[in-house]
CSV table of N, CA and C in Angstrom, one decimal:
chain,number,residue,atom,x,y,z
A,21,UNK,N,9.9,-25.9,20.6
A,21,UNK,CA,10.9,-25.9,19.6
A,21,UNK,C,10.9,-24.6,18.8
A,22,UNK,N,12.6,-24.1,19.0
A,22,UNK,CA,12.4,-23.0,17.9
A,22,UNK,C,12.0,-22.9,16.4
A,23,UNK,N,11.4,-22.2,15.6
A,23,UNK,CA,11.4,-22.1,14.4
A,23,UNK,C,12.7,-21.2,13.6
A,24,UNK,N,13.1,-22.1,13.0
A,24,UNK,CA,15.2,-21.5,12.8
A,24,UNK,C,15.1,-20.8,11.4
A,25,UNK,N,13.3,-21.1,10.6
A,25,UNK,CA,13.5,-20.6,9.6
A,25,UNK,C,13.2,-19.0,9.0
A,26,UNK,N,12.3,-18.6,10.6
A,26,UNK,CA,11.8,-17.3,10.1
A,26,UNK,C,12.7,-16.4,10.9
A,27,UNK,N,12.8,-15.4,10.4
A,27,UNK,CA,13.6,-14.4,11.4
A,27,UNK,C,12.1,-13.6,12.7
A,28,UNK,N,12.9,-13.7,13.7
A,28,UNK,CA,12.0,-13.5,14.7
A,28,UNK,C,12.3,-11.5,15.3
A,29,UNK,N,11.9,-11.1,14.1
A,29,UNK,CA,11.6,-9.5,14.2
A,29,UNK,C,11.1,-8.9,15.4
A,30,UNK,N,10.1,-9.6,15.9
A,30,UNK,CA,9.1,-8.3,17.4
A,30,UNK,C,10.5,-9.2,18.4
A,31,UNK,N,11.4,-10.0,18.4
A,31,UNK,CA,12.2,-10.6,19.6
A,31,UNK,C,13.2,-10.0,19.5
A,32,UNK,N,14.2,-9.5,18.2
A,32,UNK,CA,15.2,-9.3,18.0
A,32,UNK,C,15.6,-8.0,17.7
A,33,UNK,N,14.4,-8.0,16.9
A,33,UNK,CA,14.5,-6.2,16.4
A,33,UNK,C,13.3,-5.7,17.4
A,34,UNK,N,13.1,-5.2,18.6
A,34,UNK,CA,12.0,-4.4,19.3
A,34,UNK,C,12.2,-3.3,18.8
A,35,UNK,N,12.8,-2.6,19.3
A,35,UNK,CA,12.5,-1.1,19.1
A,35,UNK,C,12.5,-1.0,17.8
A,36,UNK,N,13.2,-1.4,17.0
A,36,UNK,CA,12.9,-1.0,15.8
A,36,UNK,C,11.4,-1.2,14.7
A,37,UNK,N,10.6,-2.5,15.5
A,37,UNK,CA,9.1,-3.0,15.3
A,37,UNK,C,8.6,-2.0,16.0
A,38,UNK,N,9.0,-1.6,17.3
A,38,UNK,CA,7.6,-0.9,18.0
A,38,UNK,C,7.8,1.0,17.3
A,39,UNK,N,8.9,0.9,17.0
A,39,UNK,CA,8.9,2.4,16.1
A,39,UNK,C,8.8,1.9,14.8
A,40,UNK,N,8.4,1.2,14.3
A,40,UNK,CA,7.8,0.9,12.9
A,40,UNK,C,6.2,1.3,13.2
A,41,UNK,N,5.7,0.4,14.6
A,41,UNK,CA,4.4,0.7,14.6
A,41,UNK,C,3.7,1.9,14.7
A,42,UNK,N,5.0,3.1,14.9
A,42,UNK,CA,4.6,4.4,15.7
A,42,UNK,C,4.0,5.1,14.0
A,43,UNK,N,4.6,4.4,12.5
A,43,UNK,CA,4.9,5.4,12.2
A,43,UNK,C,3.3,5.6,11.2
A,44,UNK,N,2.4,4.4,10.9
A,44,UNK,CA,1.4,4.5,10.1
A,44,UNK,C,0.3,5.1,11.2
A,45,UNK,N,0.1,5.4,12.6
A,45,UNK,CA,-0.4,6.3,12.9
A,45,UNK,C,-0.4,7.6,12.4
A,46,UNK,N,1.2,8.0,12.4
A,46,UNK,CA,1.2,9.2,11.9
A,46,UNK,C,0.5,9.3,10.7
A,47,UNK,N,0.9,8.7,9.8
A,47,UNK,CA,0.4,8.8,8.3
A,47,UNK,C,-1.1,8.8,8.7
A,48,UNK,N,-1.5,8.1,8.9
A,48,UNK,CA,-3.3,8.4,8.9
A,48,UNK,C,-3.7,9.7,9.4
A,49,UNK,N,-2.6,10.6,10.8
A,49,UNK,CA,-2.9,11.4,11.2
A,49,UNK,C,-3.1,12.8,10.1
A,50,UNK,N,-2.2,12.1,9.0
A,50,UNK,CA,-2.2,13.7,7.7
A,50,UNK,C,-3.6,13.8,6.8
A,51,UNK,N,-4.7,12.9,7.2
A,51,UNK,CA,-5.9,12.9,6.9
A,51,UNK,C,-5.9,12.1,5.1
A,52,UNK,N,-5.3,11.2,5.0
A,52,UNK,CA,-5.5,10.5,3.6
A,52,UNK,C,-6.3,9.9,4.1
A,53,UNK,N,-7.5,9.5,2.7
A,53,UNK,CA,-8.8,9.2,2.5
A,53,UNK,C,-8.5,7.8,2.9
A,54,UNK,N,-9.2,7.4,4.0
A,54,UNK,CA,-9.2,5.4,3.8
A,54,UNK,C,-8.8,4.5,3.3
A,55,UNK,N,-10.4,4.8,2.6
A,55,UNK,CA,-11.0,4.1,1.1
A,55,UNK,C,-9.7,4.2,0.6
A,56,UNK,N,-9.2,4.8,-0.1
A,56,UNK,CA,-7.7,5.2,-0.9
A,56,UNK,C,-6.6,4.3,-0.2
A,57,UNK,N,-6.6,4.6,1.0
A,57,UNK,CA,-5.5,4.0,1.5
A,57,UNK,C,-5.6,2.5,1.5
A,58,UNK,N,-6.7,2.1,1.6
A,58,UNK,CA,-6.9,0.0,1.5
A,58,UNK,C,-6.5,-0.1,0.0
A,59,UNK,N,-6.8,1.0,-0.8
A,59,UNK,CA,-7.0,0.5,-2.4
A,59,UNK,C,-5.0,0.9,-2.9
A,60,UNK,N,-4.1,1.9,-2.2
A,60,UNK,CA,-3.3,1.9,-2.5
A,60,UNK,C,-2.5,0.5,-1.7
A,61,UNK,N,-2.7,0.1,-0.3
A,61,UNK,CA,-1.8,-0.8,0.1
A,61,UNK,C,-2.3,-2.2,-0.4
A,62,UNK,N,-2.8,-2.6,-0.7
A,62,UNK,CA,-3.4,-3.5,-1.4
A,62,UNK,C,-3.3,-3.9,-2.7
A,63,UNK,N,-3.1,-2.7,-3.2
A,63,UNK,CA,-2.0,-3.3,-4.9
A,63,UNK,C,-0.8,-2.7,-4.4
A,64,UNK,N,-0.4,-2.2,-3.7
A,64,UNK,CA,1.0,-2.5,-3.3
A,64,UNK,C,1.6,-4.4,-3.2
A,65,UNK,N,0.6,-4.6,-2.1
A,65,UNK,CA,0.8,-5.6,-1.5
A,65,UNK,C,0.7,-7.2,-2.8
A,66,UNK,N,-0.5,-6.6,-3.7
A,66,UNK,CA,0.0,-7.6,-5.1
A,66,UNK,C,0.8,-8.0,-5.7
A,67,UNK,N,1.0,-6.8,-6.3
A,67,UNK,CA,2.8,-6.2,-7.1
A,67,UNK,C,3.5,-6.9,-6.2
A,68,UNK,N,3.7,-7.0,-4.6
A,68,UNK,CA,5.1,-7.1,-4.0
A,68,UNK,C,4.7,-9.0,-3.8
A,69,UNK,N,3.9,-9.4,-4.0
A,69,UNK,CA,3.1,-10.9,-4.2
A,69,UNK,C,3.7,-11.3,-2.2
A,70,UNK,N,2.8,-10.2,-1.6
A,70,UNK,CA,2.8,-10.6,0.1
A,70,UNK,C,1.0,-11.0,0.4
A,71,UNK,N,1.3,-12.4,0.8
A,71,UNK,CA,-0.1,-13.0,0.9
A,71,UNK,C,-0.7,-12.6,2.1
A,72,UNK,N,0.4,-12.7,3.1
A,72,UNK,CA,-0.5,-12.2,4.1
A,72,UNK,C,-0.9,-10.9,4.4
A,73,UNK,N,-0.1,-9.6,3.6
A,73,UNK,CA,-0.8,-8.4,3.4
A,73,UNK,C,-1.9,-8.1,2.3
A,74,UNK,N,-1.6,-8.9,1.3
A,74,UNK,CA,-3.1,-8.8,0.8
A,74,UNK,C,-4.5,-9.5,1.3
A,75,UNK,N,-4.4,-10.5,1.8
A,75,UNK,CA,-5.3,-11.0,2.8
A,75,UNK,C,-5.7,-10.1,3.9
A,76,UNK,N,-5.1,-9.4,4.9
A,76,UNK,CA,-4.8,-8.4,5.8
A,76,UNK,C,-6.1,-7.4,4.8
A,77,UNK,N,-5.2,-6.6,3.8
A,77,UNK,CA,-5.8,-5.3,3.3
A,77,UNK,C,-7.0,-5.4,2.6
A,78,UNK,N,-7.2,-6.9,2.1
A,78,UNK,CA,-8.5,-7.3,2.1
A,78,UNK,C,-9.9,-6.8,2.8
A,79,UNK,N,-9.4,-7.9,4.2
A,79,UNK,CA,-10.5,-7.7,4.9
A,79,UNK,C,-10.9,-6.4,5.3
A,80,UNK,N,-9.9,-5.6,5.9
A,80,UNK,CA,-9.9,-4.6,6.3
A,80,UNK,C,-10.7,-3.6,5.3
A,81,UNK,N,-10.4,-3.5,4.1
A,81,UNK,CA,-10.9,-3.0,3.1
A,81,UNK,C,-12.5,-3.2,3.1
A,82,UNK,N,-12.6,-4.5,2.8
A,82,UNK,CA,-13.9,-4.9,3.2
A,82,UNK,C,-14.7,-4.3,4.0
A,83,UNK,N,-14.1,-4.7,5.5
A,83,UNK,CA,-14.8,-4.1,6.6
A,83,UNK,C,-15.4,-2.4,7.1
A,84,UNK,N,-14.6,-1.5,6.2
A,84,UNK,CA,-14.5,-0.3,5.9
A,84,UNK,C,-15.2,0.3,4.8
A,85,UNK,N,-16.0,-1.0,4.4
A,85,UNK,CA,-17.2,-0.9,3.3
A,85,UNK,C,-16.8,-0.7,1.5
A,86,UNK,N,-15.2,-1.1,1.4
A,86,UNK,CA,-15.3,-1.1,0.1
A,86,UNK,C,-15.7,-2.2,-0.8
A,87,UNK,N,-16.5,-2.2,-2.0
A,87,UNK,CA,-17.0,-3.4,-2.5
A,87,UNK,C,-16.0,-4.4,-2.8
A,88,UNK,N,-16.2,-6.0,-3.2
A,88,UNK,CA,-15.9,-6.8,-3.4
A,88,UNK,C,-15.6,-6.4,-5.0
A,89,UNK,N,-16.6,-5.8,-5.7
A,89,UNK,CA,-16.3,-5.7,-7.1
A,89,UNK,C,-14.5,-5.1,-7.3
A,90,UNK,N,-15.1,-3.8,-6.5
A,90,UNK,CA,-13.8,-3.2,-6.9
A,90,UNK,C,-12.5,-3.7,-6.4
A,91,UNK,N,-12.5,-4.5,-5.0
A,91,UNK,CA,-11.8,-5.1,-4.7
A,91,UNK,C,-10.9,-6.2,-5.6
A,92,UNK,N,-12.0,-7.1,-6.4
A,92,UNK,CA,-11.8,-8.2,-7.5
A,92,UNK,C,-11.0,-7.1,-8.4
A,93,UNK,N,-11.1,-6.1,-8.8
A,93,UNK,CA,-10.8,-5.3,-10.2
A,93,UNK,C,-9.7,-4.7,-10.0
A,94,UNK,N,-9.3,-4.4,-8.6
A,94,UNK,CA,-8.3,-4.1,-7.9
A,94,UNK,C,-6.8,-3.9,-9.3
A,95,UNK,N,-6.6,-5.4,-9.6
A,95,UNK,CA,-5.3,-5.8,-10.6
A,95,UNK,C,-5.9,-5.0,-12.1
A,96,UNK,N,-6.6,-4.7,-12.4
A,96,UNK,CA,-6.9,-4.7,-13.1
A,96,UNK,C,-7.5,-3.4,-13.7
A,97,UNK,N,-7.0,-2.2,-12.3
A,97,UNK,CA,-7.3,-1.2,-12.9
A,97,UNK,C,-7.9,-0.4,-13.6
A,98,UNK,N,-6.5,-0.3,-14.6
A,98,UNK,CA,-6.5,1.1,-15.4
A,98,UNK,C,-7.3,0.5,-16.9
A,99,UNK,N,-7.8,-0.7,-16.7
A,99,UNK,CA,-8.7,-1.1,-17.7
A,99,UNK,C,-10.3,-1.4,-17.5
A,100,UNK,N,-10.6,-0.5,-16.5
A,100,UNK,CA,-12.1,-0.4,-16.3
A,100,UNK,C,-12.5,0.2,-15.3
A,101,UNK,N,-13.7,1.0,-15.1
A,101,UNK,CA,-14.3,1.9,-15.2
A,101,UNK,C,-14.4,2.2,-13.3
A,102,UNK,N,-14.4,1.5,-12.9
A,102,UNK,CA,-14.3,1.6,-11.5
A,102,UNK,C,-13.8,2.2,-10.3
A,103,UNK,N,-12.8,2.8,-10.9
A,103,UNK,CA,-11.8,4.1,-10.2
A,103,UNK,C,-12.5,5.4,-10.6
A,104,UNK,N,-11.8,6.0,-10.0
A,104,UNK,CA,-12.4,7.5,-10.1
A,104,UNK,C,-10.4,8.0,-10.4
A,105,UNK,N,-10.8,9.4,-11.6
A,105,UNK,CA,-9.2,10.0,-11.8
A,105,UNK,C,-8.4,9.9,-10.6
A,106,UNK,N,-8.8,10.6,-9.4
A,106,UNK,CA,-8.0,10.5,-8.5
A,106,UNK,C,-7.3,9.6,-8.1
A,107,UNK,N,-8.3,8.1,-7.8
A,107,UNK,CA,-7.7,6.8,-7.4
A,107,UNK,C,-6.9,6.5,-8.4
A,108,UNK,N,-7.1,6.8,-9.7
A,108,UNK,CA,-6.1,6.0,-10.7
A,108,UNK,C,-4.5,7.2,-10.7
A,109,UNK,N,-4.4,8.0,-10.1
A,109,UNK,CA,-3.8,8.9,-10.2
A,109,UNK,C,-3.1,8.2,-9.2
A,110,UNK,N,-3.4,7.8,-7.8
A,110,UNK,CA,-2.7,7.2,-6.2
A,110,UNK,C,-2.4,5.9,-6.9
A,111,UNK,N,-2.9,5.2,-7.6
A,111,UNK,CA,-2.5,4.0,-8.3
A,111,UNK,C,-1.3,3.7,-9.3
A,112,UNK,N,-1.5,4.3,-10.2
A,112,UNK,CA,-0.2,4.9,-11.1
A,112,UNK,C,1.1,5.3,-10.3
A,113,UNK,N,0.7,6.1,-9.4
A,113,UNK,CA,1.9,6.2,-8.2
A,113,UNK,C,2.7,5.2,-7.2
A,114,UNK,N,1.4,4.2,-6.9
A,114,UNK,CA,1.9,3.5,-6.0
A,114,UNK,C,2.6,2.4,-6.5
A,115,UNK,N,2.3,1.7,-8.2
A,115,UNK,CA,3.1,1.0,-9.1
A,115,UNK,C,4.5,1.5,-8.9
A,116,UNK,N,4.2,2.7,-9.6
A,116,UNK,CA,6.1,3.2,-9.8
A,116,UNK,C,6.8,3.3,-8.8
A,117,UNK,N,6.5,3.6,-7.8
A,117,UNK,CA,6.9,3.7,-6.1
A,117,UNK,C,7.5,2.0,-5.7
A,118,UNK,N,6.4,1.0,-6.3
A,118,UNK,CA,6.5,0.0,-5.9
A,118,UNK,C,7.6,-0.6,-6.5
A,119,UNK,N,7.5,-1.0,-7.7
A,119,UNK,CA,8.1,-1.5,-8.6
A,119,UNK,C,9.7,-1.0,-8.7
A,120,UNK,N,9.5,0.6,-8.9
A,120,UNK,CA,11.1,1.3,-9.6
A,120,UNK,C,11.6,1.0,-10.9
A,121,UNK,N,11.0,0.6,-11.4
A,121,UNK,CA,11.6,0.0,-12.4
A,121,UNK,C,11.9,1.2,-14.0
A,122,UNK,N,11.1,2.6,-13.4
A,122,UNK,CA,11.1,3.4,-14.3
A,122,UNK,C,10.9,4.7,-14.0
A,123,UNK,N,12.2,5.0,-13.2
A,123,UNK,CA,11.9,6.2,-12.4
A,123,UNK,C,11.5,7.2,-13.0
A,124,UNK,N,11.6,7.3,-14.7
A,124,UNK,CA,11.5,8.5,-15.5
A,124,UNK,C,10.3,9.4,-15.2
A,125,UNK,N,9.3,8.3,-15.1
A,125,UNK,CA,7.5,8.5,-15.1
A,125,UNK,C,7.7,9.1,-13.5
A,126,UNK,N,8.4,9.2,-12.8
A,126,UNK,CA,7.5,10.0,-11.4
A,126,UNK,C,7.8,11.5,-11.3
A,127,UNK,N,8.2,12.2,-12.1
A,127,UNK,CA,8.1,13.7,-12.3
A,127,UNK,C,6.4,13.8,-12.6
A,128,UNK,N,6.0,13.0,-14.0
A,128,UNK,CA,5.0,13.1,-14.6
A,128,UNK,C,3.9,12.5,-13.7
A,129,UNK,N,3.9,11.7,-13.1
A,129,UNK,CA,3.1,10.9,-11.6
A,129,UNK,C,3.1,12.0,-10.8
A,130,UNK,N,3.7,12.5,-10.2
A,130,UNK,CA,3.6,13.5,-8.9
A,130,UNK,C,2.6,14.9,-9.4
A,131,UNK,N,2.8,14.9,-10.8
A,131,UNK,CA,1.9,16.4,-11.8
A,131,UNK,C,0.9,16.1,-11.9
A,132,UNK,N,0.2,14.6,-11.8
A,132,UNK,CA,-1.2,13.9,-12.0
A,132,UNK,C,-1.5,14.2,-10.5
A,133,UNK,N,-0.6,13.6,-9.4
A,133,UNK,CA,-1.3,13.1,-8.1
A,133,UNK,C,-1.8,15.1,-7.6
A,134,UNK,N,-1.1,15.5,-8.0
A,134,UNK,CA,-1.5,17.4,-7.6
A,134,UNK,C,-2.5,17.8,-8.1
A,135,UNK,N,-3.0,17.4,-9.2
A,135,UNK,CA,-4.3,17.5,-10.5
A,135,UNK,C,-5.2,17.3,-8.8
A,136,UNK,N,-5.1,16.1,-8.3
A,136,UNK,CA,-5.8,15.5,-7.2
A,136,UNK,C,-5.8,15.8,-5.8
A,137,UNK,N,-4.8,16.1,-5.5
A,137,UNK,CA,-4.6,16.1,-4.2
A,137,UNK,C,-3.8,17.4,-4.0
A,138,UNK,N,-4.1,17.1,-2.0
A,138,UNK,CA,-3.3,18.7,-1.6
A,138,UNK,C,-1.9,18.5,-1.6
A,139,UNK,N,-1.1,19.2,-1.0
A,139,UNK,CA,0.5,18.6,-0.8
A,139,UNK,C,0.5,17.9,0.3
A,140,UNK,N,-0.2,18.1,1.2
A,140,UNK,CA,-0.4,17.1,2.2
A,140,UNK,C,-0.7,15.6,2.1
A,141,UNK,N,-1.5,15.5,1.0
A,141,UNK,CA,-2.1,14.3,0.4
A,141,UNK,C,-1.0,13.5,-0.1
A,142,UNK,N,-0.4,14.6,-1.3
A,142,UNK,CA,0.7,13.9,-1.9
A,142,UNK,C,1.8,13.2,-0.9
A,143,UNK,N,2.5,14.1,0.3
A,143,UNK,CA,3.6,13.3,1.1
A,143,UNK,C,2.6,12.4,1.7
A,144,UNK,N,1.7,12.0,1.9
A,144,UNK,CA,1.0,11.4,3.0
A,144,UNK,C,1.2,9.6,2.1
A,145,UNK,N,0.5,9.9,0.7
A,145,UNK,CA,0.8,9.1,0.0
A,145,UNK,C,2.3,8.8,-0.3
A,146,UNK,N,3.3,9.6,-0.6
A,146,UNK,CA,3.9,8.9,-0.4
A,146,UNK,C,4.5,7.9,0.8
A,147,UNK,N,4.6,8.4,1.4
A,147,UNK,CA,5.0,8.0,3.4
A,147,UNK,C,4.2,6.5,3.0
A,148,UNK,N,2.5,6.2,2.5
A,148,UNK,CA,1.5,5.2,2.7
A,148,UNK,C,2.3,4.4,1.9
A,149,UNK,N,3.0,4.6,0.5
A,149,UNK,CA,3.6,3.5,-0.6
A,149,UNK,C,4.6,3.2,0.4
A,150,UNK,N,6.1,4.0,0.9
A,150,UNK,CA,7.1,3.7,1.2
A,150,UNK,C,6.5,2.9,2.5
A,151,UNK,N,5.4,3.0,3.4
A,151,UNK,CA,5.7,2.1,4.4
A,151,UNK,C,5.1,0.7,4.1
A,152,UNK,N,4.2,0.5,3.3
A,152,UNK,CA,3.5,-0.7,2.6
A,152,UNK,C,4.6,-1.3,1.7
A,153,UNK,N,5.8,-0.8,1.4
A,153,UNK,CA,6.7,-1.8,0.6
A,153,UNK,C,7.7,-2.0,1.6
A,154,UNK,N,7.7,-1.2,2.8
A,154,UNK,CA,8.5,-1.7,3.8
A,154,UNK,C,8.0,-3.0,4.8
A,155,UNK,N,6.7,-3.1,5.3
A,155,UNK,CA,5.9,-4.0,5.9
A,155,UNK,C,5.9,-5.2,5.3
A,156,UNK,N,5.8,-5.2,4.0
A,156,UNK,CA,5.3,-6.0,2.5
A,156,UNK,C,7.2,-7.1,2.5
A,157,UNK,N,7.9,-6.4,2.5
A,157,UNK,CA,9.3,-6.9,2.7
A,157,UNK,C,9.5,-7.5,3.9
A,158,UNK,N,9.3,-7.0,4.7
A,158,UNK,CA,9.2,-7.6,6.5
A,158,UNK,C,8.4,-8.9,6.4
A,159,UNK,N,7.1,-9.0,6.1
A,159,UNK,CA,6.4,-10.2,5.7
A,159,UNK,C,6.8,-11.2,5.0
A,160,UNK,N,7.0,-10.7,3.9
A,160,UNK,CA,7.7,-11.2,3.0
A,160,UNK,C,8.8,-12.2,3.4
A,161,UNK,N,9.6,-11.7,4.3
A,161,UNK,CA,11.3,-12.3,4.4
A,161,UNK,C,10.8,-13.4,5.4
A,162,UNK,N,9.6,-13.8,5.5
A,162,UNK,CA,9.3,-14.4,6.7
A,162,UNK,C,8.1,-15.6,6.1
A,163,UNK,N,7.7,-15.3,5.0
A,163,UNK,CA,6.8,-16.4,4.4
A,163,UNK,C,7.2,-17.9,4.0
């Protein structure tokens, strides 16, 4: 029996899933830090309240050796000690990226993420937010 309620994406949309899959290769290929990257898609994936990608960026995170503490503290940020500037710098970014809600602040976000990062880092991060709120949507429309 078909299921009439989810939209069936890898059946209907292929090429456009199998060049979705092409593209977070690339991004890993611009050398952004892991660690960073489980801890940016992962409060992406909060904020966008997608269970099965935070379940997903969970484990993976886990298994890539980040702690459980920081994991738990994840939401909770910019209110304890557990980040380092930089991560709270990819954090603060990937909110406003996520959310939109206040485009004013990303002149001022992008002057922090360079304090941090190379320019490579910065587009890389971005490309990591924009395809984690794309994935996060796709899941999403399907929960």
């Amino acid at each position: 029996m078909k299921d009439e309620t989810t939209i069936r994406y890898p059946q209907l949309a292929r090429a456009v899933m199998q060049a979705l899959a092409q593209v977070n290769p690339a991004i890993d290929a611009l050398g952004l830090d892991r660690m960073l990257h489980h801890l940016v898609v992962l409060r992406a994936s909060q904020i966008n309240g997608c269970a099965h990608c935070v379940k997903m960026h969970t484990r993976e995170a886990r298994e890539d050796g980040e702690s459980n503490e920081r994991l738990d503290r994840l939401v909770v940020w910019r209110h304890v000690d557990d980040y380092t500037p930089r991560e709270k710098a990819a954090l603060a970014f990937t909110e406003a990226m996520t959310r939109l809600d206040d485009q004013s602040v990303l002149p001022e976000l992008r002057a922090a993420l360079r304090e941090h990062f190379t320019e490579q880092e910065v587009a890389a991060l971005g490309a990591d937010v924009a395809m984690i709120n794309l994935w996060n949507r796709i899941s999403i429309s399907n929960q």
